[in-house]
Each structure stands twice: as C-alpha cells, then as structure tokens.
mmCIF file of C-alpha atoms and ligand atoms in Angstrom:
data_model
loop_
_atom_site.group_PDB
_atom_site.id
_atom_site.type_symbol
_atom_site.label_atom_id
_atom_site.label_comp_id
_atom_site.label_asym_id
_atom_site.label_seq_id
_atom_site.Cartn_x
_atom_site.Cartn_y
_atom_site.Cartn_z
ATOM 1 C CA MET A 1035 164.747 67.457 79.227
ATOM 2 C CA TYR A 1036 164.354 68.520 81.574
ATOM 3 C CA PRO A 1037 166.036 65.979 84.382
ATOM 4 C CA ILE A 1038 163.588 62.898 86.222
ATOM 5 C CA ALA A 1039 164.693 65.125 90.281
ATOM 6 C CA ARG A 1040 163.318 68.750 88.445
ATOM 7 C CA LEU A 1041 160.520 66.507 86.738
ATOM 8 C CA CYS A 1042 160.040 65.228 90.294
ATOM 9 C CA GLY A 1043 159.905 68.748 91.079
ATOM 10 C CA ILE A 1044 157.568 69.876 89.293
ATOM 11 C CA GLY A 1045 155.237 66.797 89.667
ATOM 12 C CA LEU A 1046 154.439 67.945 93.224
ATOM 13 C CA LEU A 1047 154.389 71.789 92.587
ATOM 14 C CA LEU A 1048 151.261 71.003 90.469
ATOM 15 C CA GLY A 1049 149.848 67.952 92.785
ATOM 16 C CA LEU A 1050 150.488 70.925 95.330
ATOM 17 C CA LEU A 1051 148.626 73.648 93.346
ATOM 18 C CA ALA A 1052 145.705 70.831 92.647
ATOM 19 C CA ALA A 1053 145.376 69.847 96.083
ATOM 20 C CA LEU A 1054 144.733 74.021 97.833
ATOM 21 C CA LEU A 1055 142.451 74.429 93.972
ATOM 22 C CA LEU A 1056 139.983 70.793 95.488
ATOM 23 C CA LYS A 1057 140.152 72.403 99.003
ATOM 24 C CA ASN A 1058 138.904 75.755 98.760
ATOM 25 C CA MET A 1059 136.932 75.336 96.184
ATOM 26 C CA LEU A 1060 135.750 71.789 98.757
ATOM 27 C CA MET A 1061 135.162 75.088 102.139
ATOM 28 C CA GLY A 1062 134.295 76.892 99.234
ATOM 29 C CA ASN A 1063 136.662 79.674 99.537
ATOM 30 C CA ASP A 1064 137.068 80.525 95.897
ATOM 31 C CA VAL A 1065 133.613 82.608 96.662
ATOM 32 C CA ASP A 1066 133.746 85.464 96.390
ATOM 33 C CA PHE A 1067 131.509 87.216 98.992
ATOM 34 C CA HIS A 1068 131.655 90.400 98.310
ATOM 35 C CA ARG A 1069 129.312 89.965 94.831
ATOM 36 C CA HIS A 1070 126.511 89.123 97.258
ATOM 37 C CA LYS A 1071 124.551 92.093 97.311
ATOM 38 C CA ALA A 1072 120.314 91.663 98.372
ATOM 39 C CA LEU A 1073 118.084 93.202 97.222
ATOM 40 C CA LEU A 1074 115.272 93.663 100.127
ATOM 41 C CA ILE A 1075 111.647 94.548 98.982
ATOM 42 C CA GLY A 1076 109.416 95.643 102.258
ATOM 43 C CA ILE A 1077 105.688 96.065 101.456
ATOM 44 C CA ASP A 1078 103.922 97.106 104.195
ATOM 45 C CA GLY A 1079 100.731 96.181 105.561
ATOM 46 C CA VAL A 1080 100.301 93.028 103.621
ATOM 47 C CA GLN A 1081 97.647 89.463 105.142
ATOM 48 C CA TYR A 1082 99.345 86.745 103.573
ATOM 49 C CA GLU A 1083 95.781 84.926 103.119
ATOM 50 C CA GLN A 1084 95.376 88.294 100.983
ATOM 51 C CA LEU A 1085 98.474 88.211 98.875
ATOM 52 C CA LYS A 1086 97.377 85.141 98.394
ATOM 53 C CA HIS A 1087 93.975 85.727 97.972
ATOM 54 C CA ALA A 1088 95.248 88.444 94.812
ATOM 55 C CA ILE A 1089 98.118 85.718 93.250
ATOM 56 C CA GLU A 1090 95.600 82.635 92.641
ATOM 57 C CA ALA A 1091 93.586 85.259 91.028
ATOM 58 C CA GLY A 1092 96.504 85.944 88.862
ATOM 59 C CA LYS A 1093 97.319 89.825 89.663
ATOM 60 C CA ALA A 1094 100.007 89.915 91.556
ATOM 61 C CA PRO A 1095 101.974 87.565 88.846
ATOM 62 C CA VAL A 1096 105.716 89.165 89.380
ATOM 63 C CA ILE A 1097 105.287 88.232 92.984
ATOM 64 C CA GLY A 1098 103.471 84.916 92.938
ATOM 65 C CA GLN A 1099 106.665 83.687 90.257
ATOM 66 C CA PHE A 1100 108.716 83.791 94.124
ATOM 67 C CA HIS A 1101 106.342 81.849 96.204
ATOM 68 C CA PRO A 1102 106.152 82.966 99.260
ATOM 69 C CA ALA A 1103 105.733 81.404 102.292
ATOM 70 C CA MET A 1104 103.913 82.020 105.123
ATOM 71 C CA SER A 1105 106.203 84.329 108.340
ATOM 72 C CA TYR A 1106 104.888 85.428 111.371
ATOM 73 C CA THR A 1107 105.688 88.428 112.853
ATOM 74 C CA GLY A 1108 105.261 89.905 117.119
ATOM 75 C CA GLY A 1109 106.867 87.623 118.667
ATOM 76 C CA ILE A 1110 105.791 85.085 120.663
ATOM 77 C CA VAL A 1111 103.453 85.991 122.832
ATOM 78 C CA GLY A 1112 103.040 86.863 126.755
ATOM 79 C CA SER A 1113 106.696 85.723 125.630
ATOM 80 C CA SER A 1114 109.719 88.189 125.748
ATOM 81 C CA THR A 1115 109.319 88.032 122.141
ATOM 82 C CA GLN A 1116 105.991 90.001 121.719
ATOM 83 C CA GLN A 1117 106.194 92.595 120.886
ATOM 84 C CA PRO A 1118 102.769 95.021 118.842
ATOM 85 C CA THR A 1119 102.063 93.547 115.297
ATOM 86 C CA LEU A 1120 102.973 97.837 114.058
ATOM 87 C CA SER A 1121 104.900 99.532 111.400
ATOM 88 C CA GLY A 1122 107.265 100.970 113.092
ATOM 89 C CA PRO A 1123 108.311 97.107 116.024
ATOM 90 C CA GLY A 1124 107.573 95.190 112.502
ATOM 91 C CA TRP A 1125 110.754 97.154 109.935
ATOM 92 C CA ALA A 1126 112.517 96.592 113.524
ATOM 93 C CA THR A 1127 112.611 93.077 112.979
ATOM 94 C CA VAL A 1128 113.387 92.794 109.763
ATOM 95 C CA LEU A 1129 116.020 94.631 109.701
ATOM 96 C CA THR A 1130 117.618 94.156 112.799
ATOM 97 C CA GLY A 1131 116.735 90.514 113.886
ATOM 98 C CA ALA A 1132 115.965 90.599 116.629
ATOM 99 C CA TRP A 1133 113.195 91.704 118.393
ATOM 100 C CA ALA A 1134 111.443 95.060 120.421
ATOM 101 C CA ASN A 1135 113.492 93.524 123.430
ATOM 102 C CA ARG A 1136 116.711 94.247 122.011
ATOM 103 C CA HIS A 1137 115.744 96.894 118.885
ATOM 104 C CA ARG A 1138 113.509 98.549 121.994
ATOM 105 C CA ILE A 1139 111.582 100.308 118.346
ATOM 106 C CA SER A 1140 107.952 99.495 120.714
ATOM 107 C CA SER A 1141 105.516 101.515 118.946
ATOM 108 C CA ASN A 1142 105.392 103.949 116.290
ATOM 109 C CA ASP A 1143 107.018 106.357 117.274
ATOM 110 C CA SER A 1144 110.070 108.131 115.062
ATOM 111 C CA SER A 1145 111.705 109.664 117.872
ATOM 112 C CA LEU A 1146 112.582 105.956 119.375
ATOM 113 C CA ARG A 1147 116.175 104.996 118.116
ATOM 114 C CA ASN A 1148 117.557 101.156 117.176
ATOM 115 C CA LYS A 1149 118.839 100.375 120.372
ATOM 116 C CA THR A 1150 121.405 97.033 118.553
ATOM 117 C CA ASP A 1151 123.519 95.422 116.078
ATOM 118 C CA SER A 1152 121.398 96.499 112.263
ATOM 119 C CA LEU A 1153 121.860 95.068 109.680
ATOM 120 C CA PHE A 1154 123.324 97.866 107.659
ATOM 121 C CA LYS A 1155 125.996 98.511 110.618
ATOM 122 C CA LEU A 1156 126.747 94.711 110.092
ATOM 123 C CA ILE A 1157 127.537 94.803 106.646
ATOM 124 C CA SER A 1158 129.149 98.023 106.630
ATOM 125 C CA LEU A 1159 131.963 96.767 109.544
ATOM 126 C CA SER A 1160 132.827 93.144 107.192
ATOM 127 C CA SER A 1161 134.009 95.597 104.900
ATOM 128 C CA PRO A 1162 134.914 98.818 104.382
ATOM 129 C CA THR A 1163 133.792 98.515 99.850
ATOM 130 C CA ARG A 1164 130.296 98.101 101.222
ATOM 131 C CA HIS A 1165 127.499 99.675 100.844
ATOM 132 C CA SER A 1166 124.186 99.932 101.309
ATOM 133 C CA ALA A 1167 120.722 102.086 100.524
ATOM 134 C CA SER A 1168 117.233 102.470 102.452
ATOM 135 C CA ILE A 1169 114.865 103.985 100.954
ATOM 136 C CA VAL A 1170 111.549 103.827 102.092
ATOM 137 C CA SER A 1171 108.150 105.133 101.616
ATOM 138 C CA TRP A 1172 107.335 105.480 105.013
ATOM 139 C CA ASN A 1173 109.485 107.796 106.807
ATOM 140 C CA PRO A 1174 109.459 106.714 110.557
ATOM 141 C CA ILE A 1175 111.312 104.365 109.691
ATOM 142 C CA ASN A 1176 113.985 105.985 108.644
ATOM 143 C CA ASP A 1177 114.137 108.107 111.496
ATOM 144 C CA ASN A 1178 113.378 105.048 114.104
ATOM 145 C CA PHE A 1179 117.496 103.968 112.392
ATOM 146 C CA VAL A 1180 118.525 106.888 112.284
ATOM 147 C CA ASP A 1181 121.570 106.727 113.932
ATOM 148 C CA ASP A 1182 122.400 104.526 111.177
ATOM 149 C CA ILE A 1183 122.505 106.936 108.496
ATOM 150 C CA SER A 1184 124.188 110.208 110.619
ATOM 151 C CA ALA A 1185 128.111 106.459 111.190
ATOM 152 C CA GLY A 1186 127.570 106.145 107.848
ATOM 153 C CA PHE A 1187 126.043 102.646 108.478
ATOM 154 C CA ILE A 1188 123.338 103.604 105.749
ATOM 155 C CA GLU A 1189 125.115 105.702 102.636
ATOM 156 C CA LEU A 1190 122.431 107.173 101.104
ATOM 157 C CA GLY A 1191 119.083 107.105 103.452
ATOM 158 C CA VAL A 1192 115.455 108.455 101.226
ATOM 159 C CA LYS A 1193 112.261 109.395 102.733
ATOM 160 C CA CYS A 1194 109.674 109.025 100.045
ATOM 161 C CA GLY A 1195 106.917 110.401 102.737
ATOM 162 C CA GLY A 1196 104.016 107.675 101.103
ATOM 163 C CA ASP A 1197 105.156 107.944 97.566
ATOM 164 C CA ASP A 1198 105.066 104.548 97.039
ATOM 165 C CA GLN A 1199 106.198 105.904 93.062
ATOM 166 C CA CYS A 1200 109.694 107.820 94.413
ATOM 167 C CA ALA A 1201 110.784 104.586 96.552
ATOM 168 C CA THR A 1202 110.453 102.876 93.180
ATOM 169 C CA ASP A 1203 112.317 105.072 90.922
ATOM 170 C CA ARG A 1204 115.145 105.615 93.817
ATOM 171 C CA THR A 1205 115.232 102.351 93.893
ATOM 172 C CA VAL A 1206 115.401 102.067 90.279
ATOM 173 C CA GLN A 1207 117.643 104.927 89.333
ATOM 174 C CA GLU A 1208 120.245 103.391 92.108
ATOM 175 C CA LEU A 1209 120.014 99.669 90.776
ATOM 176 C CA ARG A 1210 121.448 100.752 87.158
ATOM 177 C CA THR A 1211 123.780 103.138 88.311
ATOM 178 C CA GLY A 1212 125.125 103.065 92.075
ATOM 179 C CA ASN A 1213 126.765 100.697 93.886
ATOM 180 C CA PHE A 1214 124.838 99.431 96.633
ATOM 181 C CA ASP A 1215 125.849 96.023 97.829
ATOM 182 C CA PHE A 1216 122.632 96.421 99.629
ATOM 183 C CA ILE A 1217 119.557 98.121 99.083
ATOM 184 C CA PHE A 1218 116.479 97.874 101.152
ATOM 185 C CA VAL A 1219 112.866 99.687 99.565
ATOM 186 C CA HIS A 1220 109.437 100.034 100.865
ATOM 187 C CA LEU A 1221 106.720 100.089 99.782
ATOM 188 C CA ASP A 1222 103.311 101.896 101.800
ATOM 189 C CA GLN A 1223 99.936 100.963 99.140
ATOM 190 C CA PRO A 1224 98.383 98.122 100.397
ATOM 191 C CA ASP A 1225 98.779 99.166 104.961
ATOM 192 C CA SER A 1226 97.062 102.735 103.478
ATOM 193 C CA ALA A 1227 95.026 101.268 101.566
ATOM 194 C CA GLY A 1228 92.942 98.661 104.046
ATOM 195 C CA HIS A 1229 93.691 101.576 106.188
ATOM 196 C CA GLU A 1230 91.294 103.579 104.542
ATOM 197 C CA ASN A 1231 89.326 100.315 103.266
ATOM 198 C CA GLY A 1232 89.808 97.504 104.570
ATOM 199 C CA PHE A 1233 90.156 94.639 103.351
ATOM 200 C CA GLY A 1234 88.230 94.450 99.158
ATOM 201 C CA PRO A 1235 88.566 95.262 95.636
ATOM 202 C CA HIS A 1236 90.392 98.458 96.469
ATOM 203 C CA TYR A 1237 93.451 96.101 99.037
ATOM 204 C CA GLN A 1238 93.324 94.263 96.133
ATOM 205 C CA ASP A 1239 94.117 97.115 93.790
ATOM 206 C CA ALA A 1240 96.929 98.632 96.216
ATOM 207 C CA ILE A 1241 98.711 94.801 95.826
ATOM 208 C CA VAL A 1242 98.165 95.278 91.887
ATOM 209 C CA HIS A 1243 100.547 98.386 91.897
ATOM 210 C CA SER A 1244 102.578 96.791 94.734
ATOM 211 C CA ASP A 1245 103.094 94.336 91.761
ATOM 212 C CA GLN A 1246 104.011 96.665 89.376
ATOM 213 C CA GLN A 1247 106.321 98.732 91.134
ATOM 214 C CA VAL A 1248 107.793 95.324 92.447
ATOM 215 C CA ALA A 1249 108.083 94.241 88.540
ATOM 216 C CA GLN A 1250 110.081 98.059 87.311
ATOM 217 C CA ILE A 1251 112.486 96.926 90.926
ATOM 218 C CA LEU A 1252 113.113 94.021 88.910
ATOM 219 C CA ALA A 1253 113.213 94.645 85.854
ATOM 220 C CA ALA A 1254 115.648 97.823 86.894
ATOM 221 C CA LEU A 1255 117.412 94.275 87.888
ATOM 222 C CA GLY A 1256 117.490 91.951 85.627
ATOM 223 C CA GLN A 1257 118.708 94.579 83.524
ATOM 224 C CA ARG A 1258 121.732 95.110 85.528
ATOM 225 C CA GLU A 1259 122.615 91.289 85.967
ATOM 226 C CA LYS A 1260 123.246 90.859 81.921
ATOM 227 C CA GLU A 1261 125.174 93.646 82.798
ATOM 228 C CA ASN A 1262 126.951 92.088 86.154
ATOM 229 C CA PRO A 1263 127.049 88.590 85.525
ATOM 230 C CA GLU A 1264 129.789 88.855 88.395
ATOM 231 C CA GLU A 1265 127.101 90.097 90.598
ATOM 232 C CA ASP A 1266 124.955 87.762 93.047
ATOM 233 C CA TRP A 1267 122.326 89.836 94.177
ATOM 234 C CA LEU A 1268 119.740 87.819 96.683
ATOM 235 C CA VAL A 1269 116.366 89.361 96.261
ATOM 236 C CA ILE A 1270 113.314 89.132 99.533
ATOM 237 C CA LEU A 1271 110.142 90.221 99.489
ATOM 238 C CA THR A 1272 108.380 90.416 103.047
ATOM 239 C CA THR A 1273 106.773 92.404 106.130
ATOM 240 C CA ASP A 1274 106.263 93.606 108.074
ATOM 241 C CA HIS A 1275 102.599 92.906 109.689
ATOM 242 C CA GLY A 1276 99.214 91.297 108.618
ATOM 243 C CA ARG A 1277 95.539 92.970 109.652
ATOM 244 C CA ARG A 1278 92.808 92.808 111.951
ATOM 245 C CA PRO A 1279 90.083 90.232 111.141
ATOM 246 C CA PRO A 1280 87.702 90.221 110.042
ATOM 247 C CA ASP A 1281 87.464 93.652 108.081
ATOM 248 C CA GLY A 1282 91.432 94.034 107.918
ATOM 249 C CA PHE A 1283 91.136 97.685 108.427
ATOM 250 C CA ASP A 1284 93.877 97.346 111.434
ATOM 251 C CA HIS A 1285 96.427 96.477 113.703
ATOM 252 C CA GLY A 1286 99.000 95.888 116.349
ATOM 253 C CA GLU A 1287 97.190 92.939 118.250
ATOM 254 C CA GLN A 1288 98.282 88.948 118.352
ATOM 255 C CA SER A 1289 95.190 87.641 116.472
ATOM 256 C CA ARG A 1290 96.579 84.863 113.864
ATOM 257 C CA SER A 1291 95.768 87.154 111.639
ATOM 258 C CA GLU A 1292 97.579 90.262 112.676
ATOM 259 C CA LYS A 1293 101.148 88.501 113.344
ATOM 260 C CA THR A 1294 100.942 86.540 109.657
ATOM 261 C CA THR A 1295 103.070 87.515 107.181
ATOM 262 C CA PHE A 1296 105.035 86.362 104.507
ATOM 263 C CA ILE A 1297 108.588 86.086 103.079
ATOM 264 C CA ALA A 1298 110.117 84.758 99.681
ATOM 265 C CA LEU A 1299 113.516 84.478 98.099
ATOM 266 C CA ASN A 1300 115.004 84.417 94.438
ATOM 267 C CA LYS A 1301 116.604 81.342 96.072
ATOM 268 C CA PRO A 1302 115.878 77.563 97.818
ATOM 269 C CA ALA A 1303 115.410 77.974 101.374
ATOM 270 C CA ASN A 1304 116.924 75.507 103.081
ATOM 271 C CA ALA A 1305 113.837 73.629 106.282
ATOM 272 C CA GLU A 1306 113.252 76.421 107.947
ATOM 273 C CA LEU A 1307 111.394 79.112 105.076
ATOM 274 C CA ALA A 1308 110.346 75.764 103.412
ATOM 275 C CA GLN A 1309 109.226 72.904 105.862
ATOM 276 C CA PRO A 1310 107.405 74.405 109.170
ATOM 277 C CA VAL A 1311 108.266 72.946 112.037
ATOM 278 C CA PRO A 1312 104.653 70.922 113.412
ATOM 279 C CA ASP A 1313 105.400 70.789 116.498
ATOM 280 C CA PRO A 1314 106.249 74.300 116.978
ATOM 281 C CA ILE A 1315 107.772 75.030 121.475
ATOM 282 C CA ALA A 1316 105.078 77.358 121.591
ATOM 283 C CA PRO A 1317 101.799 76.328 121.238
ATOM 284 C CA GLY A 1318 98.427 78.159 119.768
ATOM 285 C CA LEU A 1319 97.400 80.421 117.622
ATOM 286 C CA ASP A 1320 97.072 77.162 115.009
ATOM 287 C CA GLY A 1321 101.055 76.265 114.642
ATOM 288 C CA LEU A 1322 101.847 79.925 113.568
ATOM 289 C CA TYR A 1323 105.412 79.361 115.084
ATOM 290 C CA GLY A 1324 106.421 76.687 113.479
ATOM 291 C CA VAL A 1325 107.266 78.816 110.264
ATOM 292 C CA ALA A 1326 109.412 81.218 109.626
ATOM 293 C CA SER A 1327 109.751 84.086 111.210
ATOM 294 C CA VAL A 1328 110.369 88.471 109.496
ATOM 295 C CA ALA A 1329 113.287 87.609 111.993
ATOM 296 C CA ASP A 1330 114.899 85.302 110.482
ATOM 297 C CA ILE A 1331 115.404 87.715 107.341
ATOM 298 C CA THR A 1332 118.747 89.884 108.164
ATOM 299 C CA PRO A 1333 121.081 86.493 109.777
ATOM 300 C CA THR A 1334 119.573 85.329 106.244
ATOM 301 C CA ILE A 1335 121.194 87.923 104.473
ATOM 302 C CA LEU A 1336 124.128 88.397 105.871
ATOM 303 C CA ALA A 1337 124.443 84.763 105.019
ATOM 304 C CA HIS A 1338 124.450 85.170 101.276
ATOM 305 C CA MET A 1339 127.157 87.848 102.107
ATOM 306 C CA GLY A 1340 129.604 85.307 104.182
ATOM 307 C CA ILE A 1341 128.846 87.380 106.527
ATOM 308 C CA ASN A 1342 129.835 86.679 110.018
ATOM 309 C CA SER A 1343 129.516 88.018 113.228
ATOM 310 C CA ASP A 1344 132.071 87.827 116.707
ATOM 311 C CA ILE A 1345 129.359 85.108 118.678
ATOM 312 C CA ASP A 1346 130.876 87.021 122.285
ATOM 313 C CA ARG A 1347 128.563 89.511 121.309
ATOM 314 C CA TYR A 1348 125.785 88.262 118.735
ATOM 315 C CA GLY A 1349 122.496 89.449 119.702
ATOM 316 C CA ILE A 1350 120.115 88.258 116.669
ATOM 317 C CA ASP A 1351 117.301 86.448 117.054
ATOM 318 C CA GLY A 1352 116.528 85.235 114.418
ATOM 319 C CA VAL A 1353 117.620 81.668 111.790
ATOM 320 C CA PRO A 1354 119.216 82.409 107.816
ATOM 321 C CA LEU A 1355 116.730 80.822 105.846
ATOM 322 C CA ILE A 1356 119.788 79.659 102.840
ATOM 323 C CA GLY A 1357 122.257 77.149 103.832
ATOM 324 C CA PRO A 1358 122.712 74.676 106.836
ATOM 325 C CA LEU A 1359 120.553 75.214 109.807
ATOM 326 C CA GLY A 1360 121.624 75.324 113.042
ATOM 327 C CA VAL A 1361 118.398 75.521 116.375
ATOM 328 C CA ARG A 1362 115.676 76.163 115.270
ATOM 329 C CA GLN A 1363 112.385 76.668 117.517
ATOM 330 C CA LEU A 1364 114.574 78.065 120.320
ATOM 331 C CA THR A 1365 113.426 78.710 123.578
ATOM 332 C CA ALA A 1366 114.811 80.652 126.207
ATOM 333 C CA THR A 1367 112.392 80.666 129.160
ATOM 334 C CA LEU A 1368 114.178 82.355 133.918
ATOM 335 C CA ASN A 1369 112.600 80.602 135.957
ATOM 336 C CA SER A 1370 113.627 83.617 138.729
ATOM 337 C CA ALA A 1371 111.936 82.023 142.009
ATOM 338 C CA ASN A 1372 115.183 79.147 141.168
ATOM 339 C CA ARG A 1373 117.275 80.925 139.365
ATOM 340 C CA SER A 1374 117.315 79.267 136.216
ATOM 341 C CA VAL A 1375 117.034 79.821 132.393
ATOM 342 C CA LEU A 1376 116.324 77.203 130.738
ATOM 343 C CA LEU A 1377 116.862 76.864 127.385
ATOM 344 C CA GLN A 1378 114.550 74.154 124.405
ATOM 345 C CA TRP A 1379 115.097 74.106 121.348
ATOM 346 C CA ARG A 1380 114.340 71.562 118.127
ATOM 347 C CA VAL A 1381 117.562 70.121 115.293
ATOM 348 C CA ASN A 1382 116.238 68.152 112.604
ATOM 349 C CA GLU A 1383 116.385 64.567 112.077
ATOM 350 C CA GLY A 1384 120.113 63.263 111.190
ATOM 351 C CA SER A 1385 121.783 66.607 112.826
ATOM 352 C CA LYS A 1386 123.905 65.220 115.910
ATOM 353 C CA GLN A 1387 126.575 67.799 115.636
ATOM 354 C CA PRO A 1388 128.288 69.461 118.730
ATOM 355 C CA LEU A 1389 126.538 72.369 120.272
ATOM 356 C CA ARG A 1390 127.779 75.559 122.275
ATOM 357 C CA ILE A 1391 126.406 77.391 124.561
ATOM 358 C CA TYR A 1392 126.362 80.782 125.643
ATOM 359 C CA ARG A 1393 125.727 82.540 127.751
ATOM 360 C CA SER A 1394 126.364 86.076 127.321
ATOM 361 C CA GLY A 1395 129.362 85.784 125.942
ATOM 362 C CA GLN A 1396 131.038 82.453 127.665
ATOM 363 C CA LEU A 1397 131.279 79.846 126.736
ATOM 364 C CA ILE A 1398 129.047 77.953 129.598
ATOM 365 C CA ALA A 1399 127.780 73.873 127.712
ATOM 366 C CA LYS A 1400 128.986 72.115 124.789
ATOM 367 C CA LEU A 1401 126.645 69.417 124.338
ATOM 368 C CA THR A 1402 127.460 66.244 121.806
ATOM 369 C CA ASP A 1403 124.572 64.724 121.893
ATOM 370 C CA SER A 1404 120.853 65.467 119.986
ATOM 371 C CA SER A 1405 119.874 66.175 123.433
ATOM 372 C CA HIS A 1406 117.913 68.930 123.361
ATOM 373 C CA GLU A 1407 117.371 71.732 126.477
ATOM 374 C CA TYR A 1408 119.925 73.270 128.664
ATOM 375 C CA LEU A 1409 119.937 74.410 132.386
ATOM 376 C CA ASP A 1410 121.601 76.848 132.707
ATOM 377 C CA SER A 1411 121.100 77.145 137.082
ATOM 378 C CA ASP A 1412 124.722 79.331 137.902
ATOM 379 C CA LEU A 1413 122.850 82.795 137.561
ATOM 380 C CA PRO A 1414 125.073 85.771 138.051
ATOM 381 C CA GLN A 1415 123.519 88.082 140.744
ATOM 382 C CA PRO A 1416 122.261 90.012 139.816
ATOM 383 C CA ILE A 1417 121.178 88.747 137.270
ATOM 384 C CA GLY A 1418 119.885 91.368 135.151
ATOM 385 C CA GLN A 1419 119.914 90.671 131.415
ATOM 386 C CA LEU A 1420 121.550 87.332 130.154
ATOM 387 C CA ASN A 1421 122.167 86.331 125.990
ATOM 388 C CA TYR A 1422 122.107 83.393 125.314
ATOM 389 C CA THR A 1423 123.240 82.431 121.867
ATOM 390 C CA VAL A 1424 123.149 78.697 120.763
ATOM 391 C CA VAL A 1425 125.754 76.921 117.908
ATOM 392 C CA LEU A 1426 124.437 73.785 115.652
ATOM 393 C CA ASN A 1427 126.236 73.291 111.787
ATOM 394 C CA ASP A 1428 127.936 76.896 113.265
ATOM 395 C CA VAL A 1429 125.334 78.295 113.278
ATOM 396 C CA PRO A 1430 123.967 81.298 115.090
ATOM 397 C CA VAL A 1431 121.154 81.618 117.330
ATOM 398 C CA SER A 1432 120.258 84.783 120.342
ATOM 399 C CA ARG A 1433 117.268 84.015 122.796
ATOM 400 C CA LEU A 1434 117.947 87.837 125.398
ATOM 401 C CA VAL A 1435 116.822 87.004 129.040
ATOM 402 C CA SER A 1436 116.095 89.725 131.600
ATOM 403 C CA GLU A 1437 114.793 89.901 134.746
ATOM 404 C CA PRO A 1438 111.175 91.889 135.791
ATOM 405 C CA VAL A 1439 111.665 94.820 136.619
ATOM 406 C CA THR A 1440 108.494 96.500 139.275
ATOM 407 C CA LYS A 1441 107.412 99.522 139.853
ATOM 408 C CA ARG A 1442 110.131 101.201 142.029
ATOM 409 C CA GLY A 1443 111.994 99.509 139.575
ATOM 410 C CA GLU A 1444 113.837 96.776 141.050
ATOM 411 C CA ALA A 1445 115.262 93.511 139.618
ATOM 412 C CA GLN A 1446 112.785 90.644 140.692
HETATM 413 ZN ZN1 LIG B 41 99.101 100.221 109.653
#
C-alpha cells in the first residue's frame, strides 16, 4: 500500500541503480584488478626453431600446450634500440619493456644497474598492497635489479646460482603459501647446455628438463587457482635470446637465429602476437621485425593488472599482447642535419581513432585520421634526449631519440 509517488521514487532509484550497474559493466569497472596476478617464466637461451623441434617431437608438452609464438630480441639492427643478444640486456628488456638505450644493461656485467622504471616498480607504485618476487637461476638478473630490491619494489629476491630446481621449488613454495601478485622465475639449463654442447641431444634434453620444471610450477599454480577461484593469473613463458647458427654454442650477435625468441600466453593474444605485420617498417631478417618482441611482455603484464602509467613519464618501447591495440611498429628517426624527427607506425585496418603524440611528456600533435607518420621539425635546442609517445585507443608506446655524441663528448 505505497502511495504512487513513493512507488515512482523507488522505481526511479532502481532504474538509476540498474543504469549505474550497466555502465560499470560496460566500462569494465566491475573488474577487480587487485585479483589479477601474473607469473612470468623465463627459460634462458631457448631458440625458437629448437623449441618447435622439441614440441613436435613430443618432448615439451607443457610448454607446447601454450602454442609459443615467434618473437625477437636485440632491438632493431642499426637503430637506437639495437642491443646484444645476451642475457643481461635480454632479461632487462623483458622486465622493463624497454631496450638498452633506456635500461642501460648493455652487457652481462653484473655491476650494471637498470636505469628505467622496471615492471616491479610500476606494479609496486600502482598499489601498496601489491607485491613482487624475482626468483632467478642466473644471479646477475637480480644484481642488475638490486636497486628495486633495496627500494622494496621486489619484495622477495632469490638467487639460485645456476640451480634450476632451487628456482622451481621456491616458486612452487611461494605459489602455495605466499601472496605475490607478480612472480618472475628464471630457469637456465638450456642456455648452459647450449654453451657446452651446442644444438643436439643435450640441448634438447635441457628443454625437456625445463618443461618438467614448468610442469611443477604450473601444478602449484593450478592448485592455488582451485583454492582461490577469485584470482585471475596471466602466465607468460619466454626466453631472452636465441643461439648462433649453425651450431648453437654461442649468442650475442644479430643473426636471425640469435634474435629469434618465443612468447607464450595462457590467454587469448591480440594481433600483435597472433597476426605478425607482413610488411614491417624495418626490413630484413626475413620479416622478423613483423613479429612481437620481448619488450612487449612488461606492457602485457601491466595491461592484465589494469595498471595505467603516467603518460608524462611513459617510457615503454613494447606494446601489450592482450586487449586493445595501439599503433604498431613505431619507429623514430632523428635527422640531425635538418633538425627533425620522423615518426612512423602501422595501424590495424579499420582503426580511425584519434591519435595523440607526446614529446617528453608534452602533447605536440593530435591526428584525427589514420595517418602513418608525423614529422616533428620543431625540436628544442639542444636536442639532447627526446622521448616520443604515441597513444591510440588509450594504448601508449614510446621511443627514445638521442643526439649522437662524438668522441669528444660534443652533441652532434
Ligand atoms: Zn648464454
């Protein structure tokens, strides 16, 4: 027996509530990103074709179930992103989304320190309740990121000194009883087998062994997911570099085989991983630059965890492999003589969204068409270092441009 006015009032309230719920659902506001977690399993020195060989022979069924896709490391040869196909630079790129011109880990020297925002730091700064662990078989990785350990961005840093079972067991333990939002675990055996024996049965056996350790880690994760069904885990498997042809003993240079790596996800990938660009902006190496790169791993994990970094200080060279796509294949070329920077990129068919370009945090252009390049000829004096960020579909991607420095230290 409610008066009509009161019934209308309740109806209006219910209507508003329903509209609000619908809006939240449409905008994804019902997603609790704090339950979105990530496990990154890095296996050192696994060359893509060799891994495929092991999978096709039924020797790596656990990694095989994730259908590894081809990726590249070492940056783009001849550009500012080029870096040696070594473990130090490679893992630093995996863990920062940046190439060595930002992270400054240019070799395997364990005294080098990462100089750009790491994945650990970005996760930690996104929320005080989020915690990360880095459990490595090859110790120099945690040396390169020791500043993140001292700052508390890596809450648990474990060095296993080449003992992959130690890294596996500790990861299993943390998945069972710990409460980390992000765990990086590194296994090393395929790399050491490659250095000792090259490609062949020993190298294949090492991949088999790593596959079994990945199985142990995933079993612990599976148990955890059963006990904590509200958690949503992204699992990524990758490696830091390929191996030198034809024997596979060494690596560090820029051959296609050394640059070829793999990335595998437990979730549906977007086109960046699933549909390589057939005509990449950077030519050569049989179209290798059309595939995803190891720099894409950090932004993928950030996307899964719902972490949006400040556009003013965005410095990630990779793009996310899940969710919406921004521009692909961004390149930035400085022409010192006429003081200009040419930005070029690719957009997927049908993408006509407005696109914004930032130079070192300042918005310098808004493009409303589906253009593929922009010439910035209004450079500051001196040019120094310029960080360009191109944003499309709310997905940013950056490139660092530096004025070449002569031997006398003069900018040129
Ligand atoms: Zn190696």
